[in-house]
PDB file of C-alpha atoms in Angstrom:
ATOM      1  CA  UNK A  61       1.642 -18.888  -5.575  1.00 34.00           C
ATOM      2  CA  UNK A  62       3.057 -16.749  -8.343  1.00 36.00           C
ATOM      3  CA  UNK A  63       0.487 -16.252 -11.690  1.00 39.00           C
ATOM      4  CA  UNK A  64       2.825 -16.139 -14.390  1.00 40.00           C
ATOM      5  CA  UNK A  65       1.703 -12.653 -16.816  1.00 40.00           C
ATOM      6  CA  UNK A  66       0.230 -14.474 -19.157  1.00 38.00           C
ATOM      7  CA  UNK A  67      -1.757 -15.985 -16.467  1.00 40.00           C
ATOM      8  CA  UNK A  68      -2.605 -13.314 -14.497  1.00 37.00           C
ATOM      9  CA  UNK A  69      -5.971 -11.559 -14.890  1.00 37.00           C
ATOM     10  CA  UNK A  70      -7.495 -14.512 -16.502  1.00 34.00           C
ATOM     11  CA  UNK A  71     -10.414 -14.601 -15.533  1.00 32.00           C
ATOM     12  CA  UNK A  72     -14.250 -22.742 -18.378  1.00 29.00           C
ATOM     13  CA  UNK A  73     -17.934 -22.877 -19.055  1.00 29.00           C
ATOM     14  CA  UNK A  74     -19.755 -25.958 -20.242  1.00 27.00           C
ATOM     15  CA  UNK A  75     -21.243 -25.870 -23.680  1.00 28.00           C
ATOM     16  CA  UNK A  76     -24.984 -26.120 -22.893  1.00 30.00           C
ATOM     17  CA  UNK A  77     -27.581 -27.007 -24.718  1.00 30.00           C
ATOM     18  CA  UNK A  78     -29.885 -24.909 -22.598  1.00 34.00           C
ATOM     19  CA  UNK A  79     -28.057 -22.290 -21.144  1.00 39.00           C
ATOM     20  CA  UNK A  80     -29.658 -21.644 -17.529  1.00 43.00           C
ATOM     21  CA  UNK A  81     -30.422 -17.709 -16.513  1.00 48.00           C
ATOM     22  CA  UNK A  82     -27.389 -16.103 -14.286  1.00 47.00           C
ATOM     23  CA  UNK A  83     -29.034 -14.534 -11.379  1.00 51.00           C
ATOM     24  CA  UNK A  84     -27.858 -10.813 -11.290  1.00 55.00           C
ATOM     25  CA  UNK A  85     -25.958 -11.466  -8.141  1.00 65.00           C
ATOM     26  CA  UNK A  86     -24.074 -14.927  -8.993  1.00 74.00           C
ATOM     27  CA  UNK A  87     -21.742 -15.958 -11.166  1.00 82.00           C
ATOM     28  CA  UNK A  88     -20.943 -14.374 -14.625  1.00 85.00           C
ATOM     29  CA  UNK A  89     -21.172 -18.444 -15.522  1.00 89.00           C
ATOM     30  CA  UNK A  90     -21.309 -21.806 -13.738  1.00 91.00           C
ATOM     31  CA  UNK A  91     -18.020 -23.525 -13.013  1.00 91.00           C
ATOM     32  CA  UNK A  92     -16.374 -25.378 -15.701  1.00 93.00           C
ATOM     33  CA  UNK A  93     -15.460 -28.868 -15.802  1.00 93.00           C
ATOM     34  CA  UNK A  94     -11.810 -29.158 -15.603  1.00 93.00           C
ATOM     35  CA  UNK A  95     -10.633 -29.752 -19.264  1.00 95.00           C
ATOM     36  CA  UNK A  96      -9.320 -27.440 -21.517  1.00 96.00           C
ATOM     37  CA  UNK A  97     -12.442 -26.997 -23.774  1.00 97.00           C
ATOM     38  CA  UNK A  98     -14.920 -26.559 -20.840  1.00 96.00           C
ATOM     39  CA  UNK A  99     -11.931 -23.839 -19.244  1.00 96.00           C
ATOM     40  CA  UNK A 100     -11.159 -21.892 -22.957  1.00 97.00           C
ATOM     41  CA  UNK A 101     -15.025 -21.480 -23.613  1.00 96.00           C
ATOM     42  CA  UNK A 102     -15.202 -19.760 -19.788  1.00 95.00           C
ATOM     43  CA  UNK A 103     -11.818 -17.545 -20.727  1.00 94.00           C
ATOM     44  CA  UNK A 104     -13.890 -16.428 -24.308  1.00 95.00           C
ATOM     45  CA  UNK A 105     -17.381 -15.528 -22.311  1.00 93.00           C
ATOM     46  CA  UNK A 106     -15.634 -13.802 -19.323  1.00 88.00           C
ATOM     47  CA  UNK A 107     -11.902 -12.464 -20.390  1.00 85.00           C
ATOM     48  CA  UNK A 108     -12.415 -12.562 -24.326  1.00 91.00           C
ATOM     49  CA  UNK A 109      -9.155 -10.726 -24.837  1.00 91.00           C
ATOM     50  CA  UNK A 110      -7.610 -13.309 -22.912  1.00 91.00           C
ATOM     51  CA  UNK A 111      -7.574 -16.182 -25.487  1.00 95.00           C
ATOM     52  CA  UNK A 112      -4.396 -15.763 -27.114  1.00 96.00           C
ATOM     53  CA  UNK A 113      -2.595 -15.795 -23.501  1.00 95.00           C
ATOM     54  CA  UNK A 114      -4.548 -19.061 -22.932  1.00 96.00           C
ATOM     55  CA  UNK A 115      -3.688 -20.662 -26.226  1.00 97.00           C
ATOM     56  CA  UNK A 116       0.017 -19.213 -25.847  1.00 97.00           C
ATOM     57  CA  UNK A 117       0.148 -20.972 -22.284  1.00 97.00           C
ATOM     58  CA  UNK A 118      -1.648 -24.473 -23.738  1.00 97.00           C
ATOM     59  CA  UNK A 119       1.053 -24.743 -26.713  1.00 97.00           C
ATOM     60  CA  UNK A 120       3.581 -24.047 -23.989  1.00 97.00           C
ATOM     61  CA  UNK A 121       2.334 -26.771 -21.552  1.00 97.00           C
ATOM     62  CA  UNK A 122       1.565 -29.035 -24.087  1.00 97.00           C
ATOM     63  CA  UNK A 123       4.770 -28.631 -25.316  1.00 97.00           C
ATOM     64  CA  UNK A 124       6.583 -28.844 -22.150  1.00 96.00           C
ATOM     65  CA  UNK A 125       4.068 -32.542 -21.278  1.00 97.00           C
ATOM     66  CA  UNK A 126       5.844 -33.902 -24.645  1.00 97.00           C
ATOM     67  CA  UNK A 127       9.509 -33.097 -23.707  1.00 97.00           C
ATOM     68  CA  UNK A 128       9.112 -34.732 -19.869  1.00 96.00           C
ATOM     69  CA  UNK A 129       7.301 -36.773 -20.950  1.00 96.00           C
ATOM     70  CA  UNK A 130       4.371 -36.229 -18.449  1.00 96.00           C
ATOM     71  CA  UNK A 131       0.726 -35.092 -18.039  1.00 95.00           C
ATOM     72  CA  UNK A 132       1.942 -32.938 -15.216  1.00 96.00           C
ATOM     73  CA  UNK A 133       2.223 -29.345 -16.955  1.00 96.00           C
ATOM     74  CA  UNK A 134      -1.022 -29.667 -18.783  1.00 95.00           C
ATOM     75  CA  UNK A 135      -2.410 -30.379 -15.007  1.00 95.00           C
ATOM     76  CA  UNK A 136      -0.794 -27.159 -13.960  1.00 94.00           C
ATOM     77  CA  UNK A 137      -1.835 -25.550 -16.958  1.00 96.00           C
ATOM     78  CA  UNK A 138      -5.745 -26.367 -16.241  1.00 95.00           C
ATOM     79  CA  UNK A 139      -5.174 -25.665 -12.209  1.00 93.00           C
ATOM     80  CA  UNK A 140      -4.096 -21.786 -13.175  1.00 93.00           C
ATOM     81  CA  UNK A 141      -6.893 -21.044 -15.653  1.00 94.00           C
ATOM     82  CA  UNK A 142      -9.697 -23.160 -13.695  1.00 94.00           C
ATOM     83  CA  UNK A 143      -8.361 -20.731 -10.750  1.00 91.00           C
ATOM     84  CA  UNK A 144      -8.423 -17.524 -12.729  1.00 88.00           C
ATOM     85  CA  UNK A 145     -11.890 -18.671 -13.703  1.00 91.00           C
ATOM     86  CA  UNK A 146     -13.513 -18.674 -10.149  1.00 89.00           C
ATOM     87  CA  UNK A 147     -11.706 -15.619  -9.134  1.00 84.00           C
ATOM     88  CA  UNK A 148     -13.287 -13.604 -12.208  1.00 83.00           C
ATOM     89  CA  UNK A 149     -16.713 -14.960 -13.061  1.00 83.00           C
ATOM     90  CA  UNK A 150     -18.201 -13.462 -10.550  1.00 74.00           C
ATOM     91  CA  UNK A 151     -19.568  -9.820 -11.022  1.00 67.00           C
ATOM     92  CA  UNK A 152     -18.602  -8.577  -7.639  1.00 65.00           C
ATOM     93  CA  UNK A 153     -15.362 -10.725  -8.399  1.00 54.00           C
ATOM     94  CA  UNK A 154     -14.398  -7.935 -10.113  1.00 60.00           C
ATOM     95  CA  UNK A 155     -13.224  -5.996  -7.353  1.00 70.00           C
ATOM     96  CA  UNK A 156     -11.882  -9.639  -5.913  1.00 73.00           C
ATOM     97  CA  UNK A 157      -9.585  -9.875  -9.374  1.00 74.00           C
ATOM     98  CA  UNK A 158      -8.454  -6.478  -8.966  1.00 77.00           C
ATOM     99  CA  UNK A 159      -7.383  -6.560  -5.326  1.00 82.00           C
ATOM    100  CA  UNK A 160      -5.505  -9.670  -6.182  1.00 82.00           C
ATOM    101  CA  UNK A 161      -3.593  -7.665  -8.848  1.00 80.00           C
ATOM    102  CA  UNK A 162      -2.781  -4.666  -6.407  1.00 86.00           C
ATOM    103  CA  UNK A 163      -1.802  -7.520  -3.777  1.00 88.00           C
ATOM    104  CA  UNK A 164       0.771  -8.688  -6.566  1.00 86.00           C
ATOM    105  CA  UNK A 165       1.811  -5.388  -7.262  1.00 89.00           C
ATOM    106  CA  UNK A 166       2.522  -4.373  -3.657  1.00 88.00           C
ATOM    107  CA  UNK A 167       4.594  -7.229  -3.124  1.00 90.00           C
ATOM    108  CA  UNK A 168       6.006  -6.552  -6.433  1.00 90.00           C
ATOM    109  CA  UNK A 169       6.928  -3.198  -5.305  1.00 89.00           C
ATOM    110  CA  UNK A 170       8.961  -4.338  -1.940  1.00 85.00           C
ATOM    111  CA  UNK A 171       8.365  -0.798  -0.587  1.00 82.00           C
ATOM    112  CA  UNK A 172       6.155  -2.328   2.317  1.00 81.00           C
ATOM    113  CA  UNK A 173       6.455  -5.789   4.494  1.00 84.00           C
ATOM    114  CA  UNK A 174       4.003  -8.039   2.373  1.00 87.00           C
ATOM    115  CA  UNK A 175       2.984 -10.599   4.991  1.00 89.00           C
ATOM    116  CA  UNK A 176      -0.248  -9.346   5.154  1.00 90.00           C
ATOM    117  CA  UNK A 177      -0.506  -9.046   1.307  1.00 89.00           C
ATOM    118  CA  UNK A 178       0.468 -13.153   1.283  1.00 90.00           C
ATOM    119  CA  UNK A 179      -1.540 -13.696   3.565  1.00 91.00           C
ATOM    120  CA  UNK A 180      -4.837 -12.377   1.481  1.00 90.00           C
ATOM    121  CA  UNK A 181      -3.673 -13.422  -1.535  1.00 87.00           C
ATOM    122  CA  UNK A 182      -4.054 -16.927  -0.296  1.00 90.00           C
ATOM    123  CA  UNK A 183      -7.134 -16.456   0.753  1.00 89.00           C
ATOM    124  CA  UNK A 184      -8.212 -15.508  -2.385  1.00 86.00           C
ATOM    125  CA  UNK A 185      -6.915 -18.052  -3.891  1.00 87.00           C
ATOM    126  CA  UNK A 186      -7.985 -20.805  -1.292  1.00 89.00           C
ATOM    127  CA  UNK A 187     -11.901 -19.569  -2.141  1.00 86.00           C
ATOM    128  CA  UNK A 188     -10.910 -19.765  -6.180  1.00 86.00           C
ATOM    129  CA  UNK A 189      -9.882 -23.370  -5.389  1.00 88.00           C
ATOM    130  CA  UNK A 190     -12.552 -24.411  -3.288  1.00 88.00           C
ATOM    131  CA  UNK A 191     -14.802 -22.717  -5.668  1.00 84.00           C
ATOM    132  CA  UNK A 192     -13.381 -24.632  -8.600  1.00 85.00           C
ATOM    133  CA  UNK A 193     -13.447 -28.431  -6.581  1.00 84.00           C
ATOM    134  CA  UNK A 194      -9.745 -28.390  -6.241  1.00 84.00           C
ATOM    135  CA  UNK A 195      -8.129 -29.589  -2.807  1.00 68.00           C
ATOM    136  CA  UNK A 196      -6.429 -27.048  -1.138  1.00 57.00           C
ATOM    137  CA  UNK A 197      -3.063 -28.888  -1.104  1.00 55.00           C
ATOM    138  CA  UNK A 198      -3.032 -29.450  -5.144  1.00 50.00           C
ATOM    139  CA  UNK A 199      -1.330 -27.725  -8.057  1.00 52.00           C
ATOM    140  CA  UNK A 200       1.239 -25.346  -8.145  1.00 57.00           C
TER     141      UNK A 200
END
C-alpha cells in the first residue's frame, strides 16, 4: 500500500476526562477510536505540524464521499490516518516511522530489487493495523 504525501509521516486520541499516565516505554497515547475527531486530536498531540495535511485530506475525502455518492473515501480516509497513528505513537516507533519512510524511498529510488523492502513494509503496516483493530484484509 502506497501513503499518499500528504499521508505519509502522519503519525486519534480520545478526549479524556482523566487523562491516564503513559508509561515511559508505551505509547505516546492510547489508540483512538476510529472517527475523525478521536483520529485529528491523536494527529495534534503526536504530529502537530501534521494538521493541515489531515484537514487537506478530510475536505478531499469528504468531498470525493459527496460526488460518488458513498461513505467509502471517508472510510479510507480514517483507515490511513488511524494507520499512521499506530505506526507513530509509539516512542520507539520513531525509528519504526522512519524505516518505513527509507523503505518508501528505496523503492522509490528503483536502484535496488525492492522485494524485501515490500515485504517489511507490510509488516509494518500489518502491526499498525492490528494495533489499530483493523482486519488485515480491510482498507486500501
Amino acid at each position: 500500500m502506497r501513503l499518499s504525501p500528504r499521508a505519509r509521516g502522519t503519525s486519534a486520541c480520545l478526549l479524556q476526562a482523566n487523562p491516564q499516565p503513559i508509561p515511559a516505554d508505551g505509547p505516546l497515547i492510547p489508540m483512538p477510536e476510529l472517527t475523525v475527531a478521536a483520529i485529528r486530536y491523536a494527529v495534534a498531540r503526536i504530529t502537530p505540524s501534521r494538521i493541515p495535511a489531515f484537514d487537506e485530506h478530510l475536505t478531499e475525502a469528504a468531498t470525493n464521499a459527496q460526488q460518488a455518492q458513498s461513505l467509502a473515501p471517508l472510510g479510507t480516509f480514517i483507515h490511513v490516518w488511524v494507520i499512521n497513528v499506530a505506526i507513530a505513537r509509539h516512542p520507539a516507533c520513531g525509528a519504526r516511522g522512519a524505516r518505513f519512510h527509507a523503505l518508501e524511498a528505496l523503492i522509490d529510488a528503483g536502484t535496488e530489487d525492492s522485494t524485501d523492502a515490500l515485504l517489511e513494509i507490510q509488516q509494518i503496516l500489518q502491526a499498525a493495523k492490528a494495533e489499530a483493530g483493523l482486519s488485515s484484509g480491510s482498507g486500501p
